[in-house]
Short mmCIF file of C-alpha atoms and ligand atoms in Angstrom, two decimals:
data_model
loop_
_atom_site.label_atom_id
_atom_site.label_comp_id
_atom_site.label_asym_id
_atom_site.label_seq_id
_atom_site.Cartn_x
_atom_site.Cartn_y
_atom_site.Cartn_z
CA UNK A 1 -13.60 17.54 -7.75
CA UNK A 2 -14.51 14.41 -9.77
CA UNK A 3 -12.26 15.51 -12.61
CA UNK A 4 -9.48 16.34 -10.23
CA UNK A 5 -9.73 12.85 -8.72
CA UNK A 6 -9.69 11.41 -12.18
CA UNK A 7 -6.72 13.38 -13.25
CA UNK A 8 -4.78 12.36 -10.04
CA UNK A 9 -5.60 8.76 -10.83
CA UNK A 10 -4.39 9.14 -14.37
CA UNK A 11 -1.18 10.74 -13.14
CA UNK A 12 -0.47 7.88 -10.91
CA UNK A 13 -1.25 5.36 -13.66
CA UNK A 14 1.08 7.24 -15.93
CA UNK A 15 3.81 7.39 -13.37
CA UNK A 16 3.48 3.58 -12.81
CA UNK A 17 3.61 2.90 -16.56
CA UNK A 18 6.62 5.18 -16.91
CA UNK A 19 8.44 3.45 -14.04
CA UNK A 20 7.61 0.02 -15.57
CA UNK A 21 8.99 1.17 -18.95
CA UNK A 22 12.18 2.29 -17.15
CA UNK A 23 12.61 -0.99 -15.32
CA UNK A 24 12.11 -2.92 -18.53
CA UNK A 25 14.82 -0.73 -20.17
CA UNK A 26 17.31 -1.70 -17.43
CA UNK A 27 17.06 1.44 -15.30
CA UNK A 28 16.82 1.34 -11.45
CA UNK A 29 13.63 2.74 -10.03
CA UNK A 30 12.49 3.38 -6.43
CA UNK A 31 9.01 2.33 -5.55
CA UNK A 32 6.87 1.99 -2.37
CA UNK A 33 6.08 -1.20 -0.63
CA UNK A 34 4.11 -1.70 2.53
CA UNK A 35 7.36 -2.29 4.42
CA UNK A 36 9.90 0.23 3.16
CA UNK A 37 10.69 1.79 -0.26
CA UNK A 38 12.64 -0.55 -2.58
CA UNK A 39 15.26 0.16 -5.15
CA UNK A 40 14.09 -2.03 -8.07
CA UNK A 41 15.83 -3.49 -11.08
CA UNK A 42 14.68 -6.08 -13.49
CA UNK A 43 15.88 -9.26 -11.80
CA UNK A 44 16.71 -11.05 -15.05
CA UNK A 45 19.00 -8.10 -16.14
CA UNK A 46 22.43 -8.48 -14.64
CA UNK A 47 23.52 -4.99 -15.67
CA UNK A 48 20.48 -3.42 -14.17
CA UNK A 49 21.03 -5.32 -10.91
CA UNK A 50 24.55 -4.29 -10.88
CA UNK A 51 23.42 -0.65 -10.90
CA UNK A 52 21.46 -1.26 -7.65
CA UNK A 53 24.61 -2.59 -5.87
CA UNK A 54 26.53 0.38 -7.11
CA UNK A 55 23.88 3.01 -6.11
CA UNK A 56 23.55 1.47 -2.58
CA UNK A 57 27.36 0.89 -2.24
CA UNK A 58 26.40 -2.68 -1.22
CA UNK A 59 28.74 -5.57 -0.98
CA UNK A 60 27.95 -7.66 -3.97
CA UNK A 61 27.82 -11.04 -2.20
CA UNK A 62 24.44 -10.05 -0.67
CA UNK A 63 21.53 -11.46 -2.43
CA UNK A 64 18.49 -9.29 -3.20
CA UNK A 65 14.83 -10.00 -2.53
CA UNK A 66 13.00 -10.72 -5.66
CA UNK A 67 9.51 -9.11 -5.96
CA UNK A 68 6.75 -10.81 -7.96
CA UNK A 69 3.15 -10.04 -8.74
CA UNK A 70 1.63 -13.22 -7.39
CA UNK A 71 2.17 -16.80 -6.33
CA UNK A 72 2.13 -18.10 -10.02
CA UNK A 73 4.95 -15.79 -10.86
CA UNK A 74 6.83 -16.94 -7.66
CA UNK A 75 6.35 -20.56 -8.72
CA UNK A 76 7.97 -20.01 -12.09
CA UNK A 77 11.16 -19.01 -10.12
CA UNK A 78 11.34 -21.31 -7.15
CA UNK A 79 10.13 -24.71 -6.01
CA UNK A 80 7.38 -24.53 -3.45
CA UNK A 81 6.49 -27.46 -1.05
CA UNK A 82 3.09 -27.75 0.59
CA UNK A 83 4.23 -25.64 3.65
CA UNK A 84 5.72 -22.96 1.55
CA UNK A 85 2.47 -22.73 -0.53
CA UNK A 86 0.35 -22.63 2.62
CA UNK A 87 2.49 -19.71 3.89
CA UNK A 88 2.31 -17.89 0.58
CA UNK A 89 -1.42 -18.50 0.51
CA UNK A 90 -1.96 -17.09 3.93
CA UNK A 91 0.45 -14.11 4.00
CA UNK A 92 0.99 -12.96 0.36
CA UNK A 93 0.55 -10.19 -0.59
CA UNK A 94 2.37 -9.01 2.58
CA UNK A 95 5.57 -8.51 4.54
CA UNK A 96 6.92 -12.03 4.31
CA UNK A 97 9.87 -13.17 2.24
CA UNK A 98 10.33 -16.79 1.49
CA UNK A 99 13.82 -18.28 0.86
CA UNK A 100 13.21 -21.17 -1.52
CA UNK A 101 15.15 -23.44 -3.87
CA UNK A 102 15.59 -21.98 -7.37
CA UNK A 103 13.64 -23.76 -10.12
CA UNK A 104 15.60 -24.84 -13.21
CA UNK A 105 15.39 -22.31 -15.96
CA UNK A 106 14.45 -19.51 -13.50
CA UNK A 107 16.18 -16.81 -15.67
CA UNK A 108 17.26 -14.62 -12.68
CA UNK A 109 20.55 -12.89 -12.84
CA UNK A 110 23.09 -14.65 -10.59
CA UNK A 111 23.99 -11.25 -9.24
CA UNK A 112 20.47 -10.87 -7.82
CA UNK A 113 20.71 -14.25 -6.10
CA UNK A 114 24.43 -13.77 -5.23
CA UNK A 115 25.09 -17.10 -7.02
CA UNK A 116 23.16 -19.04 -4.39
CA UNK A 117 20.82 -22.00 -5.18
CA UNK A 118 18.01 -20.34 -3.31
CA UNK A 119 16.04 -17.02 -3.92
CA UNK A 120 14.26 -14.75 -1.42
CA UNK A 121 10.75 -14.09 -2.96
CA UNK A 122 8.14 -11.73 -1.85
CA UNK A 123 4.73 -10.54 -3.16
CA UNK A 124 4.31 -6.89 -1.71
CA UNK A 125 0.94 -5.71 -0.71
CA UNK A 126 1.29 -1.96 -1.50
CA UNK A 127 -1.13 -1.17 -4.35
CA UNK A 128 1.55 0.88 -6.26
CA UNK A 129 4.05 -2.04 -5.98
CA UNK A 130 1.35 -4.46 -7.11
CA UNK A 131 0.43 -2.33 -10.13
CA UNK A 132 4.11 -1.79 -10.95
CA UNK A 133 4.86 -5.47 -10.91
CA UNK A 134 1.86 -6.26 -13.04
CA UNK A 135 2.94 -3.56 -15.56
CA UNK A 136 6.59 -4.84 -15.62
CA UNK A 137 5.49 -8.41 -16.22
CA UNK A 138 8.67 -9.79 -14.69
CA UNK A 139 10.54 -10.25 -11.33
CA UNK A 140 11.94 -7.12 -9.73
CA UNK A 141 14.90 -7.38 -7.46
CA UNK A 142 14.78 -4.65 -4.81
CA UNK A 143 16.67 -4.06 -1.64
CA UNK A 144 15.56 -1.15 0.59
CA UNK A 145 16.16 2.14 -1.27
CA UNK A 146 19.03 3.50 0.98
CA UNK A 147 22.77 3.62 0.88
CA UNK A 148 24.06 0.43 2.39
CA UNK A 149 24.20 0.53 6.22
CA UNK A 150 21.99 3.64 6.48
CA UNK A 151 18.35 3.95 7.62
CA UNK A 152 15.71 2.32 5.50
CA UNK A 153 13.36 4.77 3.76
CA UNK A 154 9.65 4.79 4.67
CA UNK A 155 8.83 7.93 2.64
CA UNK A 156 9.96 8.99 -0.85
CA UNK A 157 11.92 12.01 0.49
CA UNK A 158 14.06 9.58 2.53
CA UNK A 159 14.83 7.93 -0.78
CA UNK A 160 15.60 10.95 -2.74
CA UNK A 161 17.76 12.54 -0.06
CA UNK A 162 19.88 9.45 0.11
CA UNK A 163 19.99 8.26 -3.48
CA UNK A 164 18.48 11.05 -5.65
CA UNK A 165 21.19 11.32 -8.30
CA UNK A 166 21.58 7.55 -8.81
CA UNK A 167 17.88 6.93 -9.65
CA UNK A 168 16.51 6.18 -13.01
CA UNK A 169 13.06 6.94 -11.65
CA UNK A 170 10.97 6.92 -8.54
CA UNK A 171 7.26 6.42 -7.81
CA UNK A 172 5.39 8.17 -4.91
CA UNK A 173 3.38 5.94 -2.64
CA UNK A 174 3.00 7.92 0.61
CA UNK A 175 4.36 6.71 4.01
CA UNK A 176 4.93 2.92 4.31
CA UNK A 177 2.18 1.42 6.47
CA UNK A 178 4.23 -1.36 8.05
CA UNK A 179 7.49 0.47 8.29
CA UNK A 180 9.99 -2.36 8.93
CA UNK A 181 11.32 -4.76 6.38
CA UNK A 182 9.67 -8.10 5.64
CA UNK A 183 10.22 -11.10 7.94
CA UNK A 184 12.62 -13.57 6.06
CA UNK A 185 11.80 -17.22 6.34
CA UNK A 186 13.81 -20.13 4.95
CA UNK A 187 11.69 -23.16 4.53
CA UNK A 188 14.38 -25.88 4.19
CA UNK A 189 15.60 -26.14 6.75
CA UNK A 190 12.98 -24.09 8.38
CA UNK A 191 14.26 -20.96 10.15
CA UNK A 192 13.45 -17.30 10.56
CA UNK A 193 16.41 -15.39 9.22
CA UNK A 194 15.15 -11.90 9.87
CA UNK A 195 12.54 -10.58 12.25
CA UNK A 196 10.21 -8.25 10.30
CA UNK A 197 6.95 -6.86 9.49
CA UNK A 198 5.21 -10.16 9.86
CA UNK A 199 5.45 -11.17 13.52
CA UNK A 200 6.91 -14.63 14.11
CA UNK A 201 3.92 -15.59 16.24
CA UNK A 202 1.61 -15.29 13.16
CA UNK A 203 3.91 -17.61 11.18
CA UNK A 204 4.04 -20.11 14.06
CA UNK A 205 0.23 -20.09 14.22
CA UNK A 206 0.10 -21.31 10.54
CA UNK A 207 2.99 -23.80 10.94
CA UNK A 208 1.53 -25.15 14.16
CA UNK A 209 5.09 -25.46 15.68
CA UNK A 210 7.68 -23.13 16.98
CA UNK A 211 9.84 -21.34 14.48
CA UNK A 212 13.61 -21.97 14.80
CA UNK A 213 15.68 -18.83 14.47
CA UNK A 214 18.82 -18.35 12.39
CA UNK A 215 19.46 -14.77 13.24
CA UNK A 216 23.15 -14.81 14.01
CA UNK A 217 24.76 -11.80 12.52
CA UNK A 218 27.10 -12.59 9.64
CA UNK A 219 26.00 -16.25 9.34
CA UNK A 220 23.71 -15.64 6.41
CA UNK A 221 24.66 -13.19 3.69
CA UNK A 222 22.12 -10.64 4.86
CA UNK A 223 23.12 -6.99 5.23
CA UNK A 224 20.14 -6.57 7.56
CA UNK A 225 22.03 -9.06 9.64
CA UNK A 226 25.29 -7.21 9.83
CA UNK A 227 25.68 -6.04 13.49
CA UNK A 228 26.03 -2.34 12.49
CA UNK A 229 23.14 -1.53 10.23
CA UNK A 230 20.26 0.81 9.93
CA UNK A 231 22.55 3.41 11.39
CA UNK A 232 21.50 7.02 11.91
CA UNK A 233 24.34 9.49 11.88
CA UNK A 234 24.54 9.86 15.65
CA UNK A 235 25.33 7.07 18.36
CA UNK A 236 22.23 5.27 19.73
CA UNK A 237 21.61 4.10 23.23
CA UNK A 238 18.68 1.78 24.02
CA UNK A 239 16.38 1.23 27.11
CA UNK A 240 16.62 4.73 28.38
CA UNK A 241 13.88 5.99 30.61
CA UNK A 242 15.24 9.36 31.78
CA UNK A 243 16.00 12.42 29.68
CA UNK A 244 19.72 13.24 29.54
CA UNK A 245 20.86 16.73 28.67
CA UNK A 246 23.30 15.64 25.95
CA UNK A 247 20.82 13.27 24.18
CA UNK A 248 17.64 13.49 22.28
CA UNK A 249 15.18 11.06 23.76
CA UNK A 250 12.89 8.92 21.49
CA UNK A 251 9.89 7.90 23.61
CA UNK A 252 7.54 4.92 23.65
CA UNK A 253 4.35 4.56 25.63
CA UNK A 254 4.84 6.00 29.18
CA UNK A 255 8.35 7.27 28.42
CA UNK A 256 7.58 10.70 26.81
CA UNK A 257 10.62 11.75 24.63
CA UNK A 258 11.44 14.68 22.49
CA UNK A 259 9.78 12.59 19.92
CA UNK A 260 7.84 9.34 20.41
CA UNK A 261 7.42 6.14 18.48
CA UNK A 262 3.97 5.77 19.94
CA UNK A 263 2.51 7.74 22.80
CA UNK A 264 -0.04 4.92 23.41
CA UNK A 265 2.60 2.24 23.35
CA UNK A 266 1.20 0.62 20.14
CA UNK A 267 3.72 -1.54 18.41
CA UNK A 268 2.24 -1.37 14.98
CA UNK A 269 2.22 2.43 15.16
CA UNK A 270 5.79 2.33 16.38
CA UNK A 271 6.97 0.03 13.63
CA UNK A 272 5.39 2.29 11.00
CA UNK A 273 6.99 5.43 12.58
CA UNK A 274 10.45 3.80 13.35
CA UNK A 275 12.68 4.84 10.48
CA UNK A 276 11.01 8.19 9.87
CA UNK A 277 11.43 8.98 13.59
CA UNK A 278 15.13 7.93 13.43
CA UNK A 279 15.59 10.23 10.37
CA UNK A 280 13.82 13.08 12.14
CA UNK A 281 15.59 12.57 15.49
CA UNK A 282 19.01 12.66 13.81
CA UNK A 283 18.32 15.99 12.24
CA UNK A 284 16.68 17.41 15.41
CA UNK A 285 19.56 16.38 17.66
CA UNK A 286 22.01 18.01 15.42
CA UNK A 287 19.93 21.15 15.33
CA UNK A 288 19.68 21.18 19.22
CA UNK A 289 23.41 20.21 19.65
CA UNK A 290 22.65 16.84 21.29
CA UNK A 291 25.35 14.20 20.75
CA UNK A 292 23.33 11.09 20.94
CA UNK A 293 19.94 9.44 20.43
CA UNK A 294 18.35 7.68 23.46
CA UNK A 295 15.50 5.28 22.93
CA UNK A 296 12.91 4.19 25.49
CA UNK A 297 12.42 0.42 26.19
CA UNK A 298 10.31 -1.40 23.60
CA UNK A 299 8.59 -4.72 24.64
CA UNK A 300 10.06 -7.60 22.66
CA UNK A 301 6.90 -9.33 21.49
CA UNK A 302 5.21 -9.41 18.05
CA UNK A 303 6.40 -6.48 16.01
CA UNK A 304 8.50 -5.30 18.92
CA UNK A 305 11.10 -7.90 18.14
CA UNK A 306 11.73 -6.44 14.63
CA UNK A 307 11.72 -2.98 16.12
CA UNK A 308 14.24 -3.86 18.90
CA UNK A 309 16.36 -5.71 16.20
CA UNK A 310 16.60 -2.61 14.00
CA UNK A 311 17.34 -0.38 17.08
CA UNK A 312 19.96 -2.81 18.38
CA UNK A 313 21.73 -2.67 14.96
CA UNK A 314 21.42 1.07 14.90
CA UNK A 315 23.04 1.13 18.36
CA UNK A 316 25.91 -1.33 17.51
CA UNK A 317 29.49 -0.10 17.17
CA UNK A 318 30.02 1.09 13.54
CA UNK A 319 31.63 -1.39 11.15
CA UNK A 320 33.06 1.78 9.33
O1 LIG B 1 10.65 -5.49 3.21
C1 LIG B 1 11.63 -5.78 2.52
O2 LIG B 1 12.02 -6.92 2.55
C2 LIG B 1 12.28 -4.75 1.60
C3 LIG B 1 11.33 -4.28 0.55
C4 LIG B 1 11.95 -3.27 -0.47
O3 LIG B 1 10.77 -5.38 -0.11
N1 LIG B 1 13.44 -5.30 1.04
C5 LIG B 1 14.53 -5.50 1.75
O4 LIG B 1 15.59 -5.98 0.95
O5 LIG B 1 14.63 -5.39 2.99
P1 LIG B 1 17.13 -6.00 1.51
O6 LIG B 1 17.95 -6.31 0.34
O7 LIG B 1 17.54 -4.72 2.24
O8 LIG B 1 17.16 -7.24 2.33
C6 LIG B 1 16.96 -8.47 1.72
C7 LIG B 1 17.43 -9.54 2.68
C8 LIG B 1 18.97 -9.50 2.67
O9 LIG B 1 19.44 -9.39 3.99
C9 LIG B 1 19.36 -10.76 1.95
O10 LIG B 1 20.66 -11.25 2.43
C10 LIG B 1 18.26 -11.69 2.17
O11 LIG B 1 17.19 -10.90 2.14
N2 LIG B 1 18.18 -12.72 1.26
C11 LIG B 1 17.83 -12.56 -0.04
N3 LIG B 1 18.00 -13.76 -0.71
C12 LIG B 1 18.33 -14.63 0.25
C13 LIG B 1 18.73 -16.04 0.17
N4 LIG B 1 18.59 -16.77 -0.95
N5 LIG B 1 19.06 -16.60 1.36
C14 LIG B 1 19.24 -15.93 2.50
N6 LIG B 1 18.89 -14.67 2.58
C15 LIG B 1 18.52 -14.07 1.43
MG1 LIG B 2 18.08 -2.80 3.69
#
C-alpha cells in the first residue's frame, strides 16, 4: 500500500514536471484550479498565448487571467497599492482575480493582456496548480479550458471532450472544489467586474465598505460578461418550481429535480456541482428527448449570485 501511494505520488510529480516542461516549450496545457480547469500558456510567449485563443475559438480582444505562484511573483508584474496587497494577503491563494496596473518591464505578451495597461492576476489554491506554477517558474495565462461560449470544465473529462485534440498536455486534478470561476476585482477605480467563487460579502468585509459593481455585459472585455455565455447545448429556463414534461428539471433545496445542484440547499455544494450538472443535464435531456433545461430558483446571496449569474448567461438568447 505504502509503495502504491509512493508510486502514485511519483506519477503525479512526474505529470506536473512534464506539464511544466511543455508550458516552458510553448505548448498549451490544461490544468486544474480550485475554480475550474484552465487552459494554460506561458504568458510571456505570444505564440503560446495565441494557441490558447485558437484552441478556444476566443475573440482575441479578450484579456486572459495570468496565474502566478505567489504575491512576490504578482508584484513583479503589476503595481499593488496597500488595499490590493491587503486583499491578496487575505484571499490568495484562492478564487480572487485582481485587475491591477501593469508594472514597467513586466514582460507579458500583449496578447495575454489584450494590449491593456492592466492585468488580471490570480494565485490559485489547487495544489496541482501551485506545484505546476512553481515548476514553470513564470506566469501562466489561462482562461477556462473550454471552447469559447461553452460550459466551463470542472473535471478533466469536460476538458478533453471539448478540447482534446488541441491540447499539448493535461494534468488530472479531480473535481474542482469551488466550481465557479474566480471573482474579478478591479482596484482602481474599485469595482467588482465578475461575481465568482469568492463571495462579494467577504471582499466587502475586508475593505470595510460596499463594493461597487461594474458587471454590465459588454462594457469590459470579459467573455464571462457576454450575455450569452456558459451555454449548454439546450435552451435554459430559470426559476422553475414545477416539472414540465418537455423539460429536464435541475433542482435545488426543496425543488427536487431530475438532477439537483444541492438537495440540502447548500450554495457551496451547488457552486461546486454547477457546471458538471449542466454538462450531465444536457446529455440526459437529449437521452430522454427533453427539449429544454429548467432550473429551480437559487437565492441570490453569497455564492448564489455567481451561480445565478452563470445560469442567467446560460439562459440568455444565443449570440450565435
Ligand atoms: O477562475 C478563473 O478565473 C478561471 C481559472 C482558470 O483561473 N479563469 C477564467 O478565465 O475564468 P477566463 O479567461 O475565462 O476569464 C477571465 C476574465 C475575462 O472575462 C477577462 O476579460 C477578464 O478576466 N480580465 C482579464 N484581464 C482583465 C483586465 N485587465 N481588465 C478587465 N478584465 C480582465
Ligand atoms: Mg471562461
